[in-house]
């Protein structure tokens, strides 16, 4: 502030308090000083002629920091980097934070420094590393939630896949399933790293998605195996080791096509979404597509091998997790005692016939399934047989489409608050909030850029000055643009005796830029007092030179300024657009005939995010449309056209419902919601695809629509319900995150799972009761007599 006011220690000592007050009120209104950006919560007198009080002050220490680009997964998890230069810079900043922080810790691992606490003030600080530290903390703290998700999934697998602990349970198989999922993550991230796809803190969200989807596929495979084994028992065949392997092969043949279909649709949806011009989403989608397809390959290969080993363990009557210990089959002993008793009472009956009779009795009991799910399916099918109820369900789901796309999208908030991208307890978020309240604005570097114009033409330089004058009157500018050409021209007018007449303009200009000491370039009119002091060499970083015909000429010039950057995205968008409109208006005026619209532009760091947020509505609708069309094209290769049409309506209704949920939950349109809506295309179609494939390939041998629908819901429907529960379990821990980004992911992914289950188990069956008679069963399903239902 003293430098901008051109004060030094001697001047300050000779000033009275009234002089200081007058100087500060003058600095308050002087845009070159921009006092409100340094002094916070300034209270003016009613007449605006004096400053009554101020509560805070901030100091800036300019410096250079190496780029912080996370390349490896371990760097993302640990927050560390292999760059020695970067580590040294971050170490210096860490020491700086430790030195100045007080009140609340400046970073999670820094202890409060009570030595800085005073009765009337506290000192705290932030550095350039603060942003990346706090954003990366979102990722590193998510490791705890990943561990919680894996534990819950393991517990769920134990409960869903097996029976009596250690004897019929499949706990070891559940561990193998988690190994399969983790290997798919390693494989997928490995492939994306091989093709140079960068990672981001949002990449770790894929862990929760893959855990849920992976368990879904595994449950479908295991349930299919159980149905095959049950059918073998009902045929009263001896269940040998060879037949066990045959059952696994049939289970993979039964579940494999739908798993391949859903995995391939996920891959297509992610890869189509990766064509968007939003870099972060593109990298996320590429990684997600390859990880999910790697999951499919490992499920039908690696996990199948583990499943085969586990089935052999169960056949050999070895305990789960401790397979070196065998257990005795009490049921078999009971059967043998019954046989001996029958032989003793009636010698005309052979022991083999008694065993067969025992088996038949057992199978008949098993065939009569009184499970809760079967009762629910029977009641639901009976309800759907009423065409009025089915039509009502269809209408309700279809109404979500126009409401979501036509009414809700324009009403959604554009852009999240900046604080939402940091943890709830982030010190940097607190700094942004305090700065927004206390100071005139958060500052953002802004540049006016000229290229490929004749900078050595005096008329061009005059028009540059005129353009700068117009832009400095814009509300967005609180640290005005200052042309280095104007500085040089003023300087040359003061030192004409030092200018070599034979040199070109650019030669003299280059000599001027080599001055490394503070130099007066402008004096107050009719006075000897210096009005503007600069260090000319500072301009060198803002000029691009080119050598043409052995002479250096200026090709590109960047003139810096400062612009406000609010912590509300849509406000920043409006400010940035207004500034661009001002430039466009001036360039189109007849007074600037030497500078065209293609020769100048304004740019600010905020444009990186504001332009993305402004285009987000278009990007979301466009991405959803293209991804949905690509997914439907893939599905049409496997399913009946009517089924594909119903699935298309399902996708549209789910996305419409998600927009409604975003509106009700006050979730804005931003990068996080964009990724969730992209994932919803692939994830939501999974449930409907499983039911559709099961309905078209009903293995009950019936051609009656209601019977085929009952077969599909009682068989695959049960697996789909289990899969939905597992996916929910994998993401539910995100609800307890201390980051709004992760909580938003939870809300939207949880909604996607619920809506996907509703479409697969409610909307699709309702549609089938109305149009299912035109979807004929495949020839294979009629010829095949293997029942796929539990009843």
mmCIF file of C-alpha atoms in Angstrom, residues 193 226 356 423 425 538 567 580 591 603 672 710 734 773:
data_model
loop_
_atom_site.group_PDB
_atom_site.id
_atom_site.type_symbol
_atom_site.label_atom_id
_atom_site.label_comp_id
_atom_site.label_asym_id
_atom_site.label_seq_id
_atom_site.Cartn_x
_atom_site.Cartn_y
_atom_site.Cartn_z
ATOM 1 C CA UNK A 193 -2.335 -44.259 -17.555
ATOM 2 C CA UNK A 226 -27.653 -71.648 -7.582
ATOM 3 C CA UNK A 356 -34.461 -92.030 -4.099
ATOM 4 C CA UNK A 423 -13.837 -29.866 2.735
ATOM 5 C CA UNK A 425 -13.594 -27.538 7.656
ATOM 6 C CA UNK A 538 8.595 -6.516 -15.236
ATOM 7 C CA UNK A 567 -17.380 -17.190 -4.572
ATOM 8 C CA UNK A 580 -16.191 -9.160 -22.924
ATOM 9 C CA UNK A 591 -12.869 4.811 -33.949
ATOM 10 C CA UNK A 603 -8.986 -13.387 -20.521
ATOM 11 C CA UNK A 672 -20.171 -32.961 -10.127
ATOM 12 C CA UNK A 710 -43.223 -63.904 -13.311
ATOM 13 C CA UNK A 734 -20.336 -41.078 0.987
ATOM 14 C CA UNK A 773 -47.706 -59.989 -26.317
#
